[in-house]
N, CA, C and O atoms as a CHARMM CRD file, in Angstrom:
* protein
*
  236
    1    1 UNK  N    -52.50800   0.29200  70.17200 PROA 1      0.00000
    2    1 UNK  CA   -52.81700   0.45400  71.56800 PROA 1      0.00000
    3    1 UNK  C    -54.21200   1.07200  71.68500 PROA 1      0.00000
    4    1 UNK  O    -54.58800   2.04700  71.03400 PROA 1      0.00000
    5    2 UNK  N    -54.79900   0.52800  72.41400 PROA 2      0.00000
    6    2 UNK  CA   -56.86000   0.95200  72.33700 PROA 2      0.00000
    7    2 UNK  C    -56.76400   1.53700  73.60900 PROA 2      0.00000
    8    2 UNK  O    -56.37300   0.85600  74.55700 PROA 2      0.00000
    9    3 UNK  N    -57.02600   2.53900  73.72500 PROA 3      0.00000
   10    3 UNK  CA   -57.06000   3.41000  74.65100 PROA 3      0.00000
   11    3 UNK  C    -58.55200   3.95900  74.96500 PROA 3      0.00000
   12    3 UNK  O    -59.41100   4.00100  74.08400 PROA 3      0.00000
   13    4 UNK  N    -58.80700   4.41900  76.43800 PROA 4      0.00000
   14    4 UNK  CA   -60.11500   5.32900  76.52100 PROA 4      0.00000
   15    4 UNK  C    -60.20100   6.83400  77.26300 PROA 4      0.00000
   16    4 UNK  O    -59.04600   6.94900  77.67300 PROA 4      0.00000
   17    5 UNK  N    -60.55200   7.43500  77.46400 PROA 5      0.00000
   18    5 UNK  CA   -60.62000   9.02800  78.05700 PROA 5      0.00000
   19    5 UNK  C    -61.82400   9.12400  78.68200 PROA 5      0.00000
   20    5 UNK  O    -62.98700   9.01800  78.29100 PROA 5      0.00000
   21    6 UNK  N    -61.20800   9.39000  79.94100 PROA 6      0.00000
   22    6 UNK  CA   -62.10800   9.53400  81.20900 PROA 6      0.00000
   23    6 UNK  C    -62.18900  10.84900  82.08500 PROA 6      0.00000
   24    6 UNK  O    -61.06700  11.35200  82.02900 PROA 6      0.00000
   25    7 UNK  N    -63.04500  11.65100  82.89400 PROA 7      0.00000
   26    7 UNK  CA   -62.41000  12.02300  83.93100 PROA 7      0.00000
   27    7 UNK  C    -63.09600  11.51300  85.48200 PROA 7      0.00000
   28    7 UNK  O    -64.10600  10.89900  85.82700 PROA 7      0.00000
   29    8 UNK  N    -62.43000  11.87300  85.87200 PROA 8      0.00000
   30    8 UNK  CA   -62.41400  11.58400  87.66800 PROA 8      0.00000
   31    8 UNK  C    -63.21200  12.47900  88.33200 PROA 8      0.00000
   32    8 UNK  O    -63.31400  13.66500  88.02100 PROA 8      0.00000
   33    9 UNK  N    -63.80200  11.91600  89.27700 PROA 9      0.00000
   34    9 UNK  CA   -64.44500  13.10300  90.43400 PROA 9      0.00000
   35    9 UNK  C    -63.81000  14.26400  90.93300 PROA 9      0.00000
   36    9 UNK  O    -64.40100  15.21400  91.44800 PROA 9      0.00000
   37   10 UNK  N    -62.35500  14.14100  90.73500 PROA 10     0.00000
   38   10 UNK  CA   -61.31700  15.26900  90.59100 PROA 10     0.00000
   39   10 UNK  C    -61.35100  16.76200  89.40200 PROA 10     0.00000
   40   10 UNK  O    -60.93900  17.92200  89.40200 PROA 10     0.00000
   41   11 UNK  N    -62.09400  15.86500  88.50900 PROA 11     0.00000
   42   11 UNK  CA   -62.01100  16.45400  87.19700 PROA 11     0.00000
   43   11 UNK  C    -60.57900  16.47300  86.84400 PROA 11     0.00000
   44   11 UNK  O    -60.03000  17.56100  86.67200 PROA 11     0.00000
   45   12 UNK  N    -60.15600  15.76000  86.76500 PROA 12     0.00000
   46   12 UNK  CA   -58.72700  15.19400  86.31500 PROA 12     0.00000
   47   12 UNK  C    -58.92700  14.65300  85.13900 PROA 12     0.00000
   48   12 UNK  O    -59.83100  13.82900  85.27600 PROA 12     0.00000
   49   13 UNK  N    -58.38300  14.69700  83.54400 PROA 13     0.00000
   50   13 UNK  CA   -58.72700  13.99200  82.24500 PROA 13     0.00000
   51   13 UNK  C    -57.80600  12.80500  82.43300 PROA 13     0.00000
   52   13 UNK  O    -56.59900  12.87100  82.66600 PROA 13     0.00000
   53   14 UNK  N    -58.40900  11.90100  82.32400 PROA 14     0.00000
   54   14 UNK  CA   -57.36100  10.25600  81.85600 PROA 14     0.00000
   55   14 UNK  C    -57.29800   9.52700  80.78200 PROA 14     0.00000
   56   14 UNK  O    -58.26400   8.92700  80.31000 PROA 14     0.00000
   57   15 UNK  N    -56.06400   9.52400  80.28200 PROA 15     0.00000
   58   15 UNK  CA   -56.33200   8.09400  79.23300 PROA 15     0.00000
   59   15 UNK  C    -55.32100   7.24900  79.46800 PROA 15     0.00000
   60   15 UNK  O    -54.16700   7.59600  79.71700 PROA 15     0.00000
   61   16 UNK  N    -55.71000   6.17100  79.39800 PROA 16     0.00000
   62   16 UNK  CA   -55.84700   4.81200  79.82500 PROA 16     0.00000
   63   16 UNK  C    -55.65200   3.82200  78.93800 PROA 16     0.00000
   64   16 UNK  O    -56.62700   3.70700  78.19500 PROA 16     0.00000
   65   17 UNK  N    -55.04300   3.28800  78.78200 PROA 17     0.00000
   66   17 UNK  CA   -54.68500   1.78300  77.81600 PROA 17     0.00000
   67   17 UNK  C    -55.32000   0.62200  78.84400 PROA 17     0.00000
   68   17 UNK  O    -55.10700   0.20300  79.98200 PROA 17     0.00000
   69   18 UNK  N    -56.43900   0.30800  77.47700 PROA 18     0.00000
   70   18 UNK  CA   -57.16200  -0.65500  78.15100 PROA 18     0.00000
   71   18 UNK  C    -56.64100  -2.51800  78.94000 PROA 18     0.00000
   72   18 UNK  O    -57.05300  -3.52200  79.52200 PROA 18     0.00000
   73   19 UNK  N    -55.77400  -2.01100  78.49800 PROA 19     0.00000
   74   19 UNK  CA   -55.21500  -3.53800  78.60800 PROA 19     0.00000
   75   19 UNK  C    -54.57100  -3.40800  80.37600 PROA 19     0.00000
   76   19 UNK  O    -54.35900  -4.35300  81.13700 PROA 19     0.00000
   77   20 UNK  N    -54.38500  -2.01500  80.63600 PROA 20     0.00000
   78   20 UNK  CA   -54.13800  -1.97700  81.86800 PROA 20     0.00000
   79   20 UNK  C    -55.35200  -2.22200  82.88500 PROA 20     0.00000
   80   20 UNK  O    -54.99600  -2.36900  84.05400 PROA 20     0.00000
   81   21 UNK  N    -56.49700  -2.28000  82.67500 PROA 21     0.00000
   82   21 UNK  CA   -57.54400  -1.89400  83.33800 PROA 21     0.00000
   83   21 UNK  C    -57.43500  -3.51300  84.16500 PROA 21     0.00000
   84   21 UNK  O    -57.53400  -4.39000  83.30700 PROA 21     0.00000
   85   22 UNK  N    -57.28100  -4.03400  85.41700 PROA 22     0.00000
   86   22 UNK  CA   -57.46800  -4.50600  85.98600 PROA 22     0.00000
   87   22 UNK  C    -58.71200  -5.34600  86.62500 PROA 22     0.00000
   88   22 UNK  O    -58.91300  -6.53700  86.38500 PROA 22     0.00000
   89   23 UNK  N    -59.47300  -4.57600  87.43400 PROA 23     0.00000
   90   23 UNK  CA   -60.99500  -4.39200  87.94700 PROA 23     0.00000
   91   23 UNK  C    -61.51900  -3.10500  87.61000 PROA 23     0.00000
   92   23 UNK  O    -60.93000  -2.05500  87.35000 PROA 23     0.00000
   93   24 UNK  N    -63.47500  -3.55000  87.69500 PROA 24     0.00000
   94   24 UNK  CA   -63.85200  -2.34400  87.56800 PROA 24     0.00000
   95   24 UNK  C    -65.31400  -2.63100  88.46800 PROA 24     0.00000
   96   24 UNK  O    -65.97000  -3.65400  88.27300 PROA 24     0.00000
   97   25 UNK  N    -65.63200  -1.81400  89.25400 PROA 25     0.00000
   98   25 UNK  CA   -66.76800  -1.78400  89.89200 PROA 25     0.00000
   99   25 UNK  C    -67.52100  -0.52700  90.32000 PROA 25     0.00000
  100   25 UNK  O    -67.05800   0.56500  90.65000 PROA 25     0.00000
  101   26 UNK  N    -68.83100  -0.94600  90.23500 PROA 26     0.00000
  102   26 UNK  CA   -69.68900   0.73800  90.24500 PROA 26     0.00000
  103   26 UNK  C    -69.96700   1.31000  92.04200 PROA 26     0.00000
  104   26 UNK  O    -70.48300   0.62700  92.92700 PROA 26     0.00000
  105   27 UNK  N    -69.60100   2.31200  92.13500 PROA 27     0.00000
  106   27 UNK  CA   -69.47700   3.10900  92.92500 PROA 27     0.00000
  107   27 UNK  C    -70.88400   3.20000  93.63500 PROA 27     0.00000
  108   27 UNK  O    -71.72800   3.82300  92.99100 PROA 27     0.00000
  109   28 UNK  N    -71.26500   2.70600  94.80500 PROA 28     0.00000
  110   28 UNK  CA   -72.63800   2.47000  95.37700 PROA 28     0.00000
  111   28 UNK  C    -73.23000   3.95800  96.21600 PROA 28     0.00000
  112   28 UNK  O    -74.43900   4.18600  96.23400 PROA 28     0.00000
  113   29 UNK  N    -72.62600   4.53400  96.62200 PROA 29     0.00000
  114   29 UNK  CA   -72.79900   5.41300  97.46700 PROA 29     0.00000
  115   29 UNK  C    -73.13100   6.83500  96.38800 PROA 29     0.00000
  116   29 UNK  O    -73.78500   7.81300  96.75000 PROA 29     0.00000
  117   30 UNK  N    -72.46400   6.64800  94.91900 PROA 30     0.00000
  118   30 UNK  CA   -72.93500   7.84800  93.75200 PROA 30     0.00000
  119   30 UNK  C    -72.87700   7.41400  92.69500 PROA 30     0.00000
  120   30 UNK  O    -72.70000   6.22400  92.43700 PROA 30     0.00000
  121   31 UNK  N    -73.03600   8.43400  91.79000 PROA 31     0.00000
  122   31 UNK  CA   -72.66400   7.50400  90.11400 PROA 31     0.00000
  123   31 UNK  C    -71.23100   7.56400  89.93400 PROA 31     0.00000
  124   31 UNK  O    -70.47400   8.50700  90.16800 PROA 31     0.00000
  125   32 UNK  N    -70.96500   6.36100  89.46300 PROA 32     0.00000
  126   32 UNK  CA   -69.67700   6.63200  88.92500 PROA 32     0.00000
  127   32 UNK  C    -68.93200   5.11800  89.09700 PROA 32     0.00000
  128   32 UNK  O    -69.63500   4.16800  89.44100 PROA 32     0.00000
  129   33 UNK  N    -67.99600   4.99600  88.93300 PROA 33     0.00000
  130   33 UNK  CA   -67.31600   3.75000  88.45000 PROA 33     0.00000
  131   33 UNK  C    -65.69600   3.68500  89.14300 PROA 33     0.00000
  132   33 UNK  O    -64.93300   4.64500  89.03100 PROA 33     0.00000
  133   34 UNK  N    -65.26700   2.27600  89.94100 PROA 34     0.00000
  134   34 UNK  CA   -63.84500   2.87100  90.32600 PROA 34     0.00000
  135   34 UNK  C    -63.11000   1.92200  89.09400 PROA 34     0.00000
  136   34 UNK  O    -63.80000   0.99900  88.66300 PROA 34     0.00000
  137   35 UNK  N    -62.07500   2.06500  88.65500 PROA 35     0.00000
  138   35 UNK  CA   -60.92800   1.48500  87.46300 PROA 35     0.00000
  139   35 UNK  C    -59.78600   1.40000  88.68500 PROA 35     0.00000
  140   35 UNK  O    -59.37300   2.21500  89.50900 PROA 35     0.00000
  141   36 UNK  N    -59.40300  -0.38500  88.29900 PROA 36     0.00000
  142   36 UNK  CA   -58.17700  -0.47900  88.93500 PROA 36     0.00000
  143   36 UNK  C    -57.29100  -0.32400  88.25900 PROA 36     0.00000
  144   36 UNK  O    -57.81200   0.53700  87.54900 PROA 36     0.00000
  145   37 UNK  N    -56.08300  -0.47300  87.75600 PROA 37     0.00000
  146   37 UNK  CA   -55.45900  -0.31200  87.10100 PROA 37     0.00000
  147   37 UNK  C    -53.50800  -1.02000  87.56900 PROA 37     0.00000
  148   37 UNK  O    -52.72100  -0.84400  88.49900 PROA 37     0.00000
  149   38 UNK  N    -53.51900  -1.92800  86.10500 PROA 38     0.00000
  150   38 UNK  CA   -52.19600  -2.83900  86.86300 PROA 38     0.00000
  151   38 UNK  C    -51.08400  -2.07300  87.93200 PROA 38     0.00000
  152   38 UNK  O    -50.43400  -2.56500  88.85500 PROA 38     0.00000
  153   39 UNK  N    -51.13300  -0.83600  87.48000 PROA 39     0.00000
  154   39 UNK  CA   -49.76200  -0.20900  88.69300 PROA 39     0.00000
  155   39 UNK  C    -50.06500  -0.01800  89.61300 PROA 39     0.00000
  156   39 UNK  O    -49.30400   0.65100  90.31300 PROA 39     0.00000
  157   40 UNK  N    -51.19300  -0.42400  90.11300 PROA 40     0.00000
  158   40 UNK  CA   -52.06900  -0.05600  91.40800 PROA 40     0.00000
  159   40 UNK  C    -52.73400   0.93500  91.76500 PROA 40     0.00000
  160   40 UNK  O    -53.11500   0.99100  92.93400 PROA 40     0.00000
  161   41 UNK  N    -53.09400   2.13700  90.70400 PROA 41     0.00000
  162   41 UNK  CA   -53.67100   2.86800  91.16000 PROA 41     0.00000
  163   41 UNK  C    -55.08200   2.79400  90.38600 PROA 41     0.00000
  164   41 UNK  O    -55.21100   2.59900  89.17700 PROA 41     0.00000
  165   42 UNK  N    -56.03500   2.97500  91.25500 PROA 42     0.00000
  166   42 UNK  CA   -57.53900   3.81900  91.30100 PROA 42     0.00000
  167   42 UNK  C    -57.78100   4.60500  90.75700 PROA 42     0.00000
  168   42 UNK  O    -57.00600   5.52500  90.49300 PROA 42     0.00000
  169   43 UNK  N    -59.17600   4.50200  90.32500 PROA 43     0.00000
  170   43 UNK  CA   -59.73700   6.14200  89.73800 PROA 43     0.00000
  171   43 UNK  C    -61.22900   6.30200  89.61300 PROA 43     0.00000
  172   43 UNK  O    -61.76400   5.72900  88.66400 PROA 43     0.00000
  173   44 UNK  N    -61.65500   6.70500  90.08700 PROA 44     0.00000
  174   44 UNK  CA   -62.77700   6.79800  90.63400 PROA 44     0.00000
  175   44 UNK  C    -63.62300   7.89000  89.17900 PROA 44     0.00000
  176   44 UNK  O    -63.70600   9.10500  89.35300 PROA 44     0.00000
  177   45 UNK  N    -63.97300   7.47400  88.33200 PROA 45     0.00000
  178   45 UNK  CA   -64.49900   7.87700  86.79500 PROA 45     0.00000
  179   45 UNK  C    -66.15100   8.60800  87.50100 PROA 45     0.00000
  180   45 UNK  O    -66.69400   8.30100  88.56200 PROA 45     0.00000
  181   46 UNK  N    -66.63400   9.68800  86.39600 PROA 46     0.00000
  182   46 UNK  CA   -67.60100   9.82500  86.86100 PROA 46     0.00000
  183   46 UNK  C    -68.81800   9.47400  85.83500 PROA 46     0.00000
  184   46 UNK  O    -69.93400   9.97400  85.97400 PROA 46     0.00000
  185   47 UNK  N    -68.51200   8.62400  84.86200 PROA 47     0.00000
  186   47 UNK  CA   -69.25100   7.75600  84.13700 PROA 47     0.00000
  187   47 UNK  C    -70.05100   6.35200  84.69300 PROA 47     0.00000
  188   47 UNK  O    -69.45700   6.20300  85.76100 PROA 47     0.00000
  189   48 UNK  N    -70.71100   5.60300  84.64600 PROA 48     0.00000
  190   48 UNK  CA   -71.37000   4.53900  85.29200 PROA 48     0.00000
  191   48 UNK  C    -70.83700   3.26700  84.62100 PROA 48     0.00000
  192   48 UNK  O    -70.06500   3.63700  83.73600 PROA 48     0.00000
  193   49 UNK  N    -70.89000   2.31600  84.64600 PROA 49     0.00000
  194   49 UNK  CA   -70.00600   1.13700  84.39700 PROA 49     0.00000
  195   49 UNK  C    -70.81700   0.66100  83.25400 PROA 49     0.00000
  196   49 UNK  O    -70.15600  -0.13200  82.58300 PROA 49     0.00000
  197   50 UNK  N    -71.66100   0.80000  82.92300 PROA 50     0.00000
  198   50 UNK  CA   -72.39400   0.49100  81.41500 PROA 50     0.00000
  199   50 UNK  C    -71.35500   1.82900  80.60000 PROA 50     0.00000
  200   50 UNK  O    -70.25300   1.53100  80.13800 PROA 50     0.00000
  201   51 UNK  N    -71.77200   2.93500  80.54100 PROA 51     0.00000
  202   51 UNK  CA   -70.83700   3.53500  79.80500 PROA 51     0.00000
  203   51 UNK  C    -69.18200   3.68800  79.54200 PROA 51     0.00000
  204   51 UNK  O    -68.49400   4.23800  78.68200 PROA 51     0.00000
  205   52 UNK  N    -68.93100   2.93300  80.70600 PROA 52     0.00000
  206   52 UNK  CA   -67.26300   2.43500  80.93100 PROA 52     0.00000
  207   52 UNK  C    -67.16300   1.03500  79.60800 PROA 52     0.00000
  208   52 UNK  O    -66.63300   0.99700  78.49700 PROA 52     0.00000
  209   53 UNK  N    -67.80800   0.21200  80.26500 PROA 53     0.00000
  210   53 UNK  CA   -67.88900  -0.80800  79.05200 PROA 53     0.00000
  211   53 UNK  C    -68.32700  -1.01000  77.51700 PROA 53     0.00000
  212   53 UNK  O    -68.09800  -1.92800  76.72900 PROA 53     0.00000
  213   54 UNK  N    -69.08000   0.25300  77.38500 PROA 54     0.00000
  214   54 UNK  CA   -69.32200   1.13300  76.04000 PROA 54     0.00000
  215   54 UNK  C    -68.09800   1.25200  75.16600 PROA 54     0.00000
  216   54 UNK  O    -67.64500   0.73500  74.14400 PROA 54     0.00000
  217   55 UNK  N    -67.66100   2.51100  76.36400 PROA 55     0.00000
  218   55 UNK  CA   -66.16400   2.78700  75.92800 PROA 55     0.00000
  219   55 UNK  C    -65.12500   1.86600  75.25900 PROA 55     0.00000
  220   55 UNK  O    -64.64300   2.12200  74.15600 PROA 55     0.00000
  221   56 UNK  N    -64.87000   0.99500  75.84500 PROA 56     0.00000
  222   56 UNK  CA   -64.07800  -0.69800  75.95800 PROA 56     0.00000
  223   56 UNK  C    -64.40300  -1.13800  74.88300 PROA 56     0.00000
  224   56 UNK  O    -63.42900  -1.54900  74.25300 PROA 56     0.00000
  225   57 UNK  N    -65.39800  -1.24700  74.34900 PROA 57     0.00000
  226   57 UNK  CA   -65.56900  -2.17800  73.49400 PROA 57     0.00000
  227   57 UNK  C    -65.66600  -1.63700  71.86600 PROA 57     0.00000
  228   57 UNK  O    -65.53500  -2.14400  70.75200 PROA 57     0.00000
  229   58 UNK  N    -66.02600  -0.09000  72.52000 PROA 58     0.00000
  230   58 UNK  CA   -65.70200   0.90500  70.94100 PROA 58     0.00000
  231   58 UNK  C    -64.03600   1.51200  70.98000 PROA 58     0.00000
  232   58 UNK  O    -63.84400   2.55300  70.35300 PROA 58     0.00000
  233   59 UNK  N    -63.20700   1.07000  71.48300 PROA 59     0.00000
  234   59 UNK  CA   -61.71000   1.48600  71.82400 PROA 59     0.00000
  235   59 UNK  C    -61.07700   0.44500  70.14000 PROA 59     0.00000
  236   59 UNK  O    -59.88100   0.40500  69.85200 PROA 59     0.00000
């Protein structure tokens, strides 16, 4: 299971099994990245979507 570790604008820590990751799009209004995720929930990462896909691909 390839997993990644994130946190949220919450400062909330996440990890995440990538296979759940749904959509992903960069946050226009600040930095940061939202993750959909198959159960329907959001998460609003405070990484930028180049370093999201970093992540992903070194998982």
């Amino acid at each position: 299971m390839k997993t990644i570790q994130f946190r949220t604008d919450d400062l909330t820590q996440y990890t995440v099994n990538i296979h759940q990751i749904t959509c992903m799009f960069s946050v226009e209004e600040s930095k940061g990245t939202w993750i959909y995720l198959s159960c329907g929930t959001r998460l609003k990462t405070l990484f930028t979507i180049d370093i999201i896909w970093e992540m992903i691909h070194n998982a």
